[in-house]
């Protein structure tokens, strides 16, 4: 279903449901006897959940701004909700472990609820990261991108839109729910819950984390070459680092448990009881989910307000004239290669230096002006450009007076432009020009598929 403005009403209903659930939880908690520790944990969780809901609402409101739009705001929110649901169950677990009677819930009911929470919330947390990496790979991998454009069965970028990825996420969560229902029907416990429910150890849980870490690192490696204008690679790297630290912590805890196969390696004083092991593991997972929430939602939301990312895209229109070429950084690089072969590279270097001079603060302009004069214009300059003697004299006079301005170099830039314009036609037919055209065409195709994917 396409994402439209009607989602404003939907998100409002979801927030209202969350607040209603929170009030019901408060009333339910007050019905049972809870000690100060349980109450402290509960109200801390309430404060964190309230702040998280505010962040989710902020991401929703800013979903069309960068870098949130490029990363997929709906996928980010889905991952955030999955992490919050997992943390909510783990907080209840900590409260119940500290005071079993505080919640008034039986062990069986609590584990049944935790089983569904793991099977539904965990894929909701993890799968969006995999879908986002898959989308980046499809878009930025040249062969995959060509298949998207050439496939007559689907429109370009049809499989990279966020609406399509949300359908895949829904399918993955539904599949996990179906597997959970089947396992419950046949009464099979594969030990993915842990925490004293069913398979009473954290080994399976730790193995799952190791497998997920390997998958995340492999996916991260596959998209290492993408154009990272919006900080996505930094996000994925931070996510992998957090996951690595959490995995190491869980593996260490599982090896120190009494029923671990490695318990003979450790003395009795270093072993953890089951309860302490579960509590530490729950704390590690809560800390991991909070870190992921901050990396993937809080930081991009903050950046969208403070300094939104702006990507600069090149186009083949840059080859229509020298004036257009000099406004495009990619074209300038290839044109510089051509001028190097013609022993005229000092022209483009001087022209760029003067452009930088024009944009500098006034207190820095004199130093830059002296640098330009000494490098390109002075009679003893290392990279002296070819200029009429009268122009060179006027620039020298301005430098001697100590008041160089933008107008002091205007004639120099104009003369350099005329000289470069004479060799511009030869650049278009040169190897550098053809390479430049292919690079600009690739850039245009990339921008086109990003626009069709709804990422920019």
CSV table of C-alpha atoms in Angstrom, one decimal:
chain,number,residue,atom,x,y,z
A,1,UNK,CA,0.0,0.0,0.0
A,2,UNK,CA,1.6,3.3,-1.0
A,3,UNK,CA,2.5,5.5,1.9
A,4,UNK,CA,0.3,8.7,1.8
A,5,UNK,CA,-0.7,11.5,4.1
A,6,UNK,CA,-3.4,9.3,5.5
A,7,UNK,CA,-0.6,7.8,7.7
A,8,UNK,CA,-0.9,11.0,9.8
A,9,UNK,CA,-4.1,9.6,11.2
A,10,UNK,CA,-2.6,6.1,11.6
A,11,UNK,CA,0.4,7.3,13.5
A,12,UNK,CA,-1.9,9.3,15.7
A,13,UNK,CA,-3.9,6.2,16.5
A,14,UNK,CA,-0.7,4.3,17.3
A,15,UNK,CA,0.5,6.9,19.7
A,16,UNK,CA,-2.8,7.0,21.4
A,17,UNK,CA,-2.7,3.2,21.7
A,18,UNK,CA,0.8,3.4,23.2
A,19,UNK,CA,-0.3,5.9,25.8
A,20,UNK,CA,-3.4,3.9,26.7
A,21,UNK,CA,-1.3,0.8,27.1
A,22,UNK,CA,1.1,2.8,29.3
A,23,UNK,CA,-1.7,3.9,31.6
A,24,UNK,CA,-3.1,0.4,31.8
A,25,UNK,CA,0.3,-0.9,32.7
A,26,UNK,CA,0.6,1.7,35.5
A,27,UNK,CA,-2.8,0.7,36.9
A,28,UNK,CA,-1.9,-3.0,36.6
A,29,UNK,CA,1.4,-2.4,38.4
A,30,UNK,CA,-0.3,-0.6,41.3
A,31,UNK,CA,-2.6,-3.6,41.8
A,32,UNK,CA,0.3,-5.8,42.9
A,33,UNK,CA,2.9,-5.5,45.6
A,34,UNK,CA,6.1,-4.1,44.0
A,35,UNK,CA,9.2,-3.2,46.0
A,36,UNK,CA,11.3,0.0,45.4
A,37,UNK,CA,13.6,-1.8,43.0
A,38,UNK,CA,10.8,-2.9,40.7
A,39,UNK,CA,9.2,0.5,40.8
A,40,UNK,CA,12.5,2.2,40.1
A,41,UNK,CA,13.0,-0.1,37.1
A,42,UNK,CA,9.5,0.4,35.9
A,43,UNK,CA,9.5,4.2,36.1
A,44,UNK,CA,12.9,4.4,34.4
A,45,UNK,CA,11.5,2.2,31.6
A,46,UNK,CA,8.5,4.5,31.4
A,47,UNK,CA,10.8,7.5,31.0
A,48,UNK,CA,12.9,5.8,28.3
A,49,UNK,CA,9.8,4.6,26.5
A,50,UNK,CA,8.2,8.1,26.6
A,51,UNK,CA,11.4,9.6,25.2
A,52,UNK,CA,11.6,6.9,22.5
A,53,UNK,CA,8.0,7.5,21.5
A,54,UNK,CA,8.8,11.2,21.1
A,55,UNK,CA,11.8,10.3,18.9
A,56,UNK,CA,9.6,8.0,16.8
A,57,UNK,CA,7.1,10.8,16.3
A,58,UNK,CA,9.9,13.2,15.4
A,59,UNK,CA,11.2,10.7,12.8
A,60,UNK,CA,7.7,10.4,11.4
A,61,UNK,CA,7.4,14.2,11.1
A,62,UNK,CA,10.8,14.6,9.5
A,63,UNK,CA,10.6,11.5,7.3
A,64,UNK,CA,10.9,13.6,4.1
A,65,UNK,CA,14.1,15.3,5.2
A,66,UNK,CA,17.7,14.0,4.9
A,67,UNK,CA,19.3,11.9,6.1
A,68,UNK,CA,16.1,10.2,7.3
A,69,UNK,CA,14.6,9.9,3.8
A,70,UNK,CA,17.7,8.3,2.3
A,71,UNK,CA,17.9,5.7,5.1
A,72,UNK,CA,14.2,4.9,5.0
A,73,UNK,CA,12.3,6.5,7.8
A,74,UNK,CA,9.5,3.8,8.0
A,75,UNK,CA,12.1,1.0,8.2
A,76,UNK,CA,13.9,3.0,10.9
A,77,UNK,CA,10.7,3.3,12.9
A,78,UNK,CA,9.9,-0.4,12.5
A,79,UNK,CA,13.3,-1.3,13.8
A,80,UNK,CA,13.0,1.1,16.7
A,81,UNK,CA,9.6,-0.4,17.6
A,82,UNK,CA,11.0,-3.9,17.5
A,83,UNK,CA,13.8,-2.9,19.8
A,84,UNK,CA,11.4,-1.2,22.3
A,85,UNK,CA,9.2,-4.2,22.4
A,86,UNK,CA,12.1,-6.4,23.2
A,87,UNK,CA,13.3,-4.1,25.9
A,88,UNK,CA,9.8,-3.9,27.5
A,89,UNK,CA,9.7,-7.6,27.9
A,90,UNK,CA,13.3,-7.7,29.3
A,91,UNK,CA,12.4,-4.9,31.8
A,92,UNK,CA,9.4,-7.0,33.0
A,93,UNK,CA,11.8,-10.0,33.2
A,94,UNK,CA,14.2,-8.0,35.5
A,95,UNK,CA,11.3,-6.9,37.7
A,96,UNK,CA,9.9,-10.5,37.9
A,97,UNK,CA,13.4,-12.0,38.7
A,98,UNK,CA,13.9,-9.5,41.5
A,99,UNK,CA,10.5,-10.0,43.0
A,100,UNK,CA,8.6,-12.9,41.4
A,101,UNK,CA,5.3,-11.9,43.0
A,102,UNK,CA,5.5,-8.3,42.0
A,103,UNK,CA,3.7,-8.7,38.7
A,104,UNK,CA,1.3,-11.5,39.7
A,105,UNK,CA,2.0,-13.4,36.5
A,106,UNK,CA,2.7,-17.1,36.3
A,107,UNK,CA,6.0,-18.5,34.9
A,108,UNK,CA,4.2,-20.2,32.1
A,109,UNK,CA,2.3,-17.2,31.0
A,110,UNK,CA,5.3,-15.0,31.3
A,111,UNK,CA,7.4,-17.3,29.1
A,112,UNK,CA,4.6,-17.7,26.5
A,113,UNK,CA,4.4,-13.9,26.2
A,114,UNK,CA,8.2,-13.7,26.0
A,115,UNK,CA,8.2,-16.4,23.2
A,116,UNK,CA,5.9,-14.3,21.0
A,117,UNK,CA,7.8,-11.2,21.8
A,118,UNK,CA,11.1,-12.8,20.6
A,119,UNK,CA,9.6,-14.3,17.5
A,120,UNK,CA,7.8,-11.0,16.5
A,121,UNK,CA,9.9,-8.2,17.9
A,122,UNK,CA,13.3,-9.6,17.1
A,123,UNK,CA,12.8,-9.8,13.3
A,124,UNK,CA,11.2,-6.4,13.5
A,125,UNK,CA,14.5,-5.1,14.9
A,126,UNK,CA,16.9,-7.0,12.6
A,127,UNK,CA,15.2,-7.4,9.2
A,128,UNK,CA,15.0,-3.7,8.4
A,129,UNK,CA,18.8,-3.4,8.6
A,130,UNK,CA,19.1,-6.3,6.1
A,131,UNK,CA,16.5,-4.8,3.8
A,132,UNK,CA,18.2,-1.4,3.8
A,133,UNK,CA,21.6,-3.0,3.0
A,134,UNK,CA,20.0,-5.1,0.2
A,135,UNK,CA,18.5,-1.9,-1.3
A,136,UNK,CA,21.8,-0.1,-1.2
A,137,UNK,CA,23.5,-3.1,-2.9
A,138,UNK,CA,20.9,-3.2,-5.6
A,139,UNK,CA,21.2,0.5,-6.3
A,140,UNK,CA,24.9,1.1,-6.1
A,141,UNK,CA,26.1,-2.2,-7.6
A,142,UNK,CA,26.5,-1.4,-11.3
A,143,UNK,CA,25.4,-4.9,-12.6
A,144,UNK,CA,22.4,-5.0,-10.3
A,145,UNK,CA,21.4,-1.5,-11.2
A,146,UNK,CA,21.6,-2.3,-15.0
A,147,UNK,CA,19.3,-5.3,-14.4
A,148,UNK,CA,16.8,-3.0,-12.7
A,149,UNK,CA,16.7,-0.7,-15.7
A,150,UNK,CA,16.7,-3.6,-18.3
A,151,UNK,CA,14.1,-5.8,-16.6
A,152,UNK,CA,10.9,-5.4,-18.7
A,153,UNK,CA,8.7,-7.1,-16.1
A,154,UNK,CA,9.1,-4.4,-13.4
A,155,UNK,CA,9.6,-0.7,-13.5
A,156,UNK,CA,13.0,0.7,-12.6
A,157,UNK,CA,13.5,0.8,-8.9
A,158,UNK,CA,10.2,-1.0,-8.2
A,159,UNK,CA,12.0,-3.4,-5.8
A,160,UNK,CA,13.9,-0.6,-4.0
A,161,UNK,CA,11.0,1.6,-2.9
A,162,UNK,CA,10.4,1.7,0.8
A,163,UNK,CA,6.8,0.5,0.3
A,164,UNK,CA,8.1,-2.7,-1.3
A,165,UNK,CA,10.6,-3.2,1.5
A,166,UNK,CA,7.8,-2.8,4.1
A,167,UNK,CA,5.9,-5.5,2.4
A,168,UNK,CA,8.9,-7.8,2.7
A,169,UNK,CA,9.2,-6.9,6.3
A,170,UNK,CA,5.6,-7.7,6.9
A,171,UNK,CA,6.1,-11.0,5.2
A,172,UNK,CA,9.1,-11.8,7.3
A,173,UNK,CA,7.3,-11.0,10.6
A,174,UNK,CA,4.2,-13.0,9.4
A,175,UNK,CA,6.5,-16.0,8.6
A,176,UNK,CA,8.1,-15.9,12.0
A,177,UNK,CA,4.6,-15.7,13.6
A,178,UNK,CA,3.5,-18.7,11.6
A,179,UNK,CA,6.6,-20.7,12.6
A,180,UNK,CA,6.0,-19.8,16.2
A,181,UNK,CA,2.4,-21.0,16.0
A,182,UNK,CA,3.4,-24.3,14.4
A,183,UNK,CA,6.1,-24.9,17.1
A,184,UNK,CA,3.5,-24.2,19.8
A,185,UNK,CA,1.0,-26.5,18.1
A,186,UNK,CA,3.5,-29.4,18.0
A,187,UNK,CA,5.0,-28.4,21.4
A,188,UNK,CA,8.5,-28.1,20.2
A,189,UNK,CA,11.0,-25.8,22.0
A,190,UNK,CA,14.1,-24.9,20.0
A,191,UNK,CA,15.5,-22.7,22.8
A,192,UNK,CA,15.5,-19.3,21.2
A,193,UNK,CA,13.9,-17.6,24.2
A,194,UNK,CA,16.3,-18.4,27.1
A,195,UNK,CA,16.0,-16.5,30.3
A,196,UNK,CA,14.8,-19.6,32.2
A,197,UNK,CA,12.0,-20.3,29.6
A,198,UNK,CA,12.1,-23.7,27.9
A,199,UNK,CA,15.8,-24.4,27.0
A,200,UNK,CA,17.3,-23.1,30.2
A,201,UNK,CA,20.6,-21.7,28.9
A,202,UNK,CA,21.8,-18.8,26.8
A,203,UNK,CA,24.0,-20.8,24.4
A,204,UNK,CA,21.4,-20.9,21.6
A,205,UNK,CA,20.8,-17.2,22.1
A,206,UNK,CA,24.5,-16.4,21.9
A,207,UNK,CA,24.9,-18.6,18.7
A,208,UNK,CA,22.1,-16.6,17.1
A,209,UNK,CA,23.9,-13.4,17.9
A,210,UNK,CA,27.1,-14.7,16.4
A,211,UNK,CA,25.3,-15.7,13.2
A,212,UNK,CA,23.6,-12.4,13.0
A,213,UNK,CA,26.9,-10.6,13.5
A,214,UNK,CA,28.5,-12.6,10.6
A,215,UNK,CA,25.5,-11.8,8.4
A,216,UNK,CA,25.6,-8.1,9.2
A,217,UNK,CA,29.4,-7.9,8.6
A,218,UNK,CA,29.0,-9.7,5.3
A,219,UNK,CA,26.3,-7.4,4.2
A,220,UNK,CA,28.3,-4.4,5.3
A,221,UNK,CA,31.2,-5.6,3.3
A,222,UNK,CA,29.0,-6.0,0.2
A,223,UNK,CA,28.0,-2.3,0.3
A,224,UNK,CA,31.3,-0.9,1.2
A,225,UNK,CA,31.7,0.9,-2.1
A,226,UNK,CA,28.5,2.9,-2.0
A,227,UNK,CA,28.4,6.7,-2.3
A,228,UNK,CA,27.9,7.7,1.3
A,229,UNK,CA,26.5,11.2,1.1
A,230,UNK,CA,24.1,10.6,4.0
A,231,UNK,CA,26.3,8.8,6.5
A,232,UNK,CA,24.8,5.4,6.1
A,233,UNK,CA,28.1,3.5,6.1
A,234,UNK,CA,29.0,5.2,9.4
A,235,UNK,CA,25.7,4.0,10.8
A,236,UNK,CA,26.1,0.4,9.7
A,237,UNK,CA,29.7,0.3,11.0
A,238,UNK,CA,28.5,1.6,14.4
A,239,UNK,CA,25.7,-1.0,14.4
A,240,UNK,CA,28.1,-3.8,13.7
A,241,UNK,CA,30.4,-2.6,16.4
A,242,UNK,CA,27.6,-2.5,19.0
A,243,UNK,CA,26.4,-5.9,17.9
A,244,UNK,CA,30.0,-7.3,18.2
A,245,UNK,CA,30.3,-6.0,21.8
A,246,UNK,CA,26.9,-7.4,22.7
A,247,UNK,CA,27.8,-10.7,21.2
A,248,UNK,CA,31.1,-10.9,23.1
A,249,UNK,CA,29.2,-10.1,26.3
A,250,UNK,CA,26.6,-12.7,25.8
A,251,UNK,CA,29.1,-15.4,24.8
A,252,UNK,CA,31.1,-14.6,28.0
A,253,UNK,CA,28.0,-14.8,30.2
A,254,UNK,CA,26.9,-18.1,28.6
A,255,UNK,CA,30.3,-19.7,29.2
A,256,UNK,CA,30.2,-18.7,32.9
A,257,UNK,CA,26.8,-20.3,33.5
A,258,UNK,CA,26.8,-23.5,35.6
A,259,UNK,CA,25.2,-25.6,32.8
A,260,UNK,CA,27.8,-24.5,30.2
A,261,UNK,CA,29.9,-27.1,28.5
A,262,UNK,CA,32.9,-24.9,29.3
A,263,UNK,CA,32.3,-24.7,33.1
A,264,UNK,CA,35.3,-26.9,33.9
A,265,UNK,CA,37.6,-24.1,32.6
A,266,UNK,CA,36.5,-21.8,35.4
A,267,UNK,CA,36.7,-21.9,39.1
A,268,UNK,CA,33.5,-22.0,41.1
A,269,UNK,CA,34.1,-18.4,42.2
A,270,UNK,CA,34.0,-17.1,38.6
A,271,UNK,CA,30.8,-19.0,37.6
A,272,UNK,CA,27.5,-17.2,37.5
A,273,UNK,CA,24.2,-18.5,38.8
A,274,UNK,CA,21.4,-18.9,36.3
A,275,UNK,CA,19.6,-15.9,37.7
A,276,UNK,CA,22.6,-13.6,37.6
A,277,UNK,CA,23.5,-14.8,34.1
A,278,UNK,CA,20.0,-14.0,32.9
A,279,UNK,CA,20.0,-10.6,34.5
A,280,UNK,CA,23.3,-9.7,33.0
A,281,UNK,CA,22.3,-11.0,29.6
A,282,UNK,CA,19.1,-9.0,29.8
A,283,UNK,CA,21.1,-5.9,30.7
A,284,UNK,CA,23.4,-6.4,27.7
A,285,UNK,CA,20.5,-6.7,25.3
A,286,UNK,CA,18.8,-3.7,26.7
A,287,UNK,CA,22.0,-1.7,26.4
A,288,UNK,CA,22.5,-2.9,22.8
A,289,UNK,CA,18.9,-2.0,21.7
A,290,UNK,CA,19.3,1.5,23.3
A,291,UNK,CA,22.6,2.0,21.5
A,292,UNK,CA,21.0,0.9,18.2
A,293,UNK,CA,18.0,3.2,18.8
A,294,UNK,CA,20.4,6.1,19.3
A,295,UNK,CA,22.6,5.3,16.3
A,296,UNK,CA,19.8,4.7,13.8
A,297,UNK,CA,17.0,7.1,15.0
A,298,UNK,CA,18.2,9.7,17.5
A,299,UNK,CA,21.3,10.8,15.6
A,300,UNK,CA,19.8,11.0,12.1
A,301,UNK,CA,16.8,12.9,13.6
A,302,UNK,CA,19.2,15.3,15.3
A,303,UNK,CA,21.1,15.8,12.0
A,304,UNK,CA,17.9,16.5,10.1
A,305,UNK,CA,17.4,19.6,12.4
A,306,UNK,CA,21.0,20.8,12.8
A,307,UNK,CA,22.7,20.3,9.5
A,308,UNK,CA,20.7,18.3,6.8
A,309,UNK,CA,22.8,16.5,4.3
A,310,UNK,CA,22.9,18.0,0.8
A,311,UNK,CA,24.2,15.8,-2.0
A,312,UNK,CA,25.8,17.3,-5.1
A,313,UNK,CA,24.9,15.4,-8.3
A,314,UNK,CA,26.7,15.7,-11.6
A,315,UNK,CA,25.0,15.6,-15.0
A,316,UNK,CA,26.0,15.2,-18.6
A,317,UNK,CA,24.8,18.8,-19.1
A,318,UNK,CA,28.1,19.8,-17.6
A,319,UNK,CA,29.7,19.0,-21.0
A,320,UNK,CA,27.5,21.4,-22.9
A,321,UNK,CA,30.0,24.3,-22.3
A,322,UNK,CA,33.1,25.2,-20.5
A,323,UNK,CA,31.2,27.4,-18.1
A,324,UNK,CA,28.9,24.5,-17.1
A,325,UNK,CA,32.0,22.2,-16.8
A,326,UNK,CA,33.7,24.5,-14.4
A,327,UNK,CA,30.7,24.2,-12.1
A,328,UNK,CA,30.9,20.4,-11.8
A,329,UNK,CA,33.6,18.8,-9.6
A,330,UNK,CA,33.7,15.5,-11.5
A,331,UNK,CA,34.1,17.2,-14.9
A,332,UNK,CA,36.8,19.4,-13.6
A,333,UNK,CA,38.9,16.4,-12.5
A,334,UNK,CA,38.7,14.9,-16.0
A,335,UNK,CA,39.3,18.2,-17.7
A,336,UNK,CA,42.4,18.6,-15.5
A,337,UNK,CA,43.7,15.3,-16.8
A,338,UNK,CA,43.3,16.6,-20.4
A,339,UNK,CA,45.1,19.9,-19.6
A,340,UNK,CA,47.9,18.0,-18.0
A,341,UNK,CA,48.5,16.2,-21.3
A,342,UNK,CA,48.6,19.6,-23.0
A,343,UNK,CA,50.9,21.1,-20.4
A,344,UNK,CA,48.2,23.6,-19.5
A,345,UNK,CA,47.2,22.2,-16.1
A,346,UNK,CA,48.3,25.4,-14.3
A,347,UNK,CA,45.4,27.2,-16.0
A,348,UNK,CA,42.7,25.2,-14.3
A,349,UNK,CA,44.6,25.2,-11.0
A,350,UNK,CA,44.9,29.0,-11.0
A,351,UNK,CA,41.3,29.4,-12.0
A,352,UNK,CA,40.1,27.2,-9.1
A,353,UNK,CA,42.4,29.0,-6.6
A,354,UNK,CA,40.8,32.3,-7.6
A,355,UNK,CA,37.4,30.9,-7.2
A,356,UNK,CA,38.3,29.8,-3.6
A,357,UNK,CA,39.8,33.3,-3.1
A,358,UNK,CA,36.4,34.9,-3.9
A,359,UNK,CA,34.6,32.8,-1.3
A,360,UNK,CA,37.1,33.3,1.5
A,361,UNK,CA,36.5,35.7,4.5
A,362,UNK,CA,38.1,39.1,4.0
A,363,UNK,CA,40.7,38.5,6.7
A,364,UNK,CA,42.1,35.4,4.8
A,365,UNK,CA,41.9,36.9,1.3
A,366,UNK,CA,45.3,38.7,1.5
A,367,UNK,CA,47.2,35.5,2.3
A,368,UNK,CA,45.4,33.6,-0.5
A,369,UNK,CA,46.1,36.4,-2.9
A,370,UNK,CA,49.8,36.4,-2.2
A,371,UNK,CA,49.8,32.6,-2.7
A,372,UNK,CA,48.1,32.9,-6.1
A,373,UNK,CA,50.4,35.6,-7.2
A,374,UNK,CA,53.6,33.8,-6.1
A,375,UNK,CA,52.5,30.5,-7.5
A,376,UNK,CA,51.0,31.4,-10.9
A,377,UNK,CA,51.5,35.1,-11.8
A,378,UNK,CA,54.9,36.3,-10.6
A,379,UNK,CA,57.8,36.3,-13.1
A,380,UNK,CA,59.5,33.6,-11.0
A,381,UNK,CA,56.4,31.5,-10.3
A,382,UNK,CA,56.8,27.7,-10.4
A,383,UNK,CA,53.5,27.3,-12.3
A,384,UNK,CA,53.4,30.5,-14.3
A,385,UNK,CA,50.3,30.9,-16.5
A,386,UNK,CA,50.5,32.7,-19.8
A,387,UNK,CA,49.1,36.2,-19.5
A,388,UNK,CA,49.4,39.5,-21.4
A,389,UNK,CA,52.0,41.7,-19.9
A,390,UNK,CA,49.6,44.5,-19.1
A,391,UNK,CA,47.3,42.1,-17.1
A,392,UNK,CA,50.3,40.8,-15.1
A,393,UNK,CA,51.4,44.4,-14.4
A,394,UNK,CA,48.0,45.4,-13.1
A,395,UNK,CA,47.9,42.5,-10.7
A,396,UNK,CA,51.4,43.3,-9.5
A,397,UNK,CA,50.4,46.9,-8.9
A,398,UNK,CA,47.4,45.7,-6.8
A,399,UNK,CA,49.6,43.4,-4.8
A,400,UNK,CA,52.1,46.1,-4.1
A,401,UNK,CA,49.4,48.4,-2.8
A,402,UNK,CA,48.4,45.6,-0.4
A,403,UNK,CA,44.7,45.7,-1.3
A,404,UNK,CA,44.0,42.7,-3.5
A,405,UNK,CA,40.3,42.2,-4.3
A,406,UNK,CA,38.2,39.9,-6.4
A,407,UNK,CA,38.4,42.5,-9.3
A,408,UNK,CA,42.2,42.2,-9.1
A,409,UNK,CA,42.0,38.7,-10.5
A,410,UNK,CA,39.0,39.1,-12.8
A,411,UNK,CA,41.1,39.7,-15.8
A,412,UNK,CA,43.3,36.8,-15.0
A,413,UNK,CA,40.3,34.4,-14.8
A,414,UNK,CA,38.8,35.8,-18.0
A,415,UNK,CA,42.1,35.2,-19.9
A,416,UNK,CA,42.5,31.7,-18.5
A,417,UNK,CA,38.9,30.9,-19.4
A,418,UNK,CA,39.5,32.0,-23.0
A,419,UNK,CA,42.6,29.8,-23.2
A,420,UNK,CA,40.9,26.8,-21.8
A,421,UNK,CA,37.8,27.3,-24.0
A,422,UNK,CA,40.1,26.9,-27.0
A,423,UNK,CA,41.0,23.3,-26.0
A,424,UNK,CA,37.5,22.5,-24.7
A,425,UNK,CA,36.4,20.9,-28.1
A,426,UNK,CA,39.5,18.7,-28.1
A,427,UNK,CA,38.6,17.5,-24.6
A,428,UNK,CA,35.2,16.3,-25.7
A,429,UNK,CA,36.7,14.0,-28.2
A,430,UNK,CA,39.6,12.8,-26.0
A,431,UNK,CA,39.8,9.7,-23.9
A,432,UNK,CA,39.4,11.9,-20.8
A,433,UNK,CA,36.3,13.4,-22.3
A,434,UNK,CA,34.7,10.0,-23.1
A,435,UNK,CA,35.5,8.7,-19.6
A,436,UNK,CA,34.0,11.9,-18.1
A,437,UNK,CA,30.8,11.4,-20.2
A,438,UNK,CA,30.5,7.8,-19.0
A,439,UNK,CA,31.0,8.9,-15.3
A,440,UNK,CA,28.4,11.7,-15.6
A,441,UNK,CA,25.9,9.3,-17.3
A,442,UNK,CA,26.4,6.8,-14.5
A,443,UNK,CA,25.9,9.6,-12.0
A,444,UNK,CA,22.6,10.6,-13.7
A,445,UNK,CA,21.4,7.0,-13.7
A,446,UNK,CA,22.2,6.8,-10.0
A,447,UNK,CA,20.4,10.0,-9.2
A,448,UNK,CA,17.4,8.8,-11.3
A,449,UNK,CA,17.0,5.5,-9.5
A,450,UNK,CA,17.5,7.1,-6.1
A,451,UNK,CA,14.7,9.5,-6.9
A,452,UNK,CA,12.4,6.7,-8.1
A,453,UNK,CA,13.2,4.7,-5.0
A,454,UNK,CA,12.1,7.7,-2.9
A,455,UNK,CA,15.5,8.1,-1.2
A,456,UNK,CA,16.3,11.7,-2.4
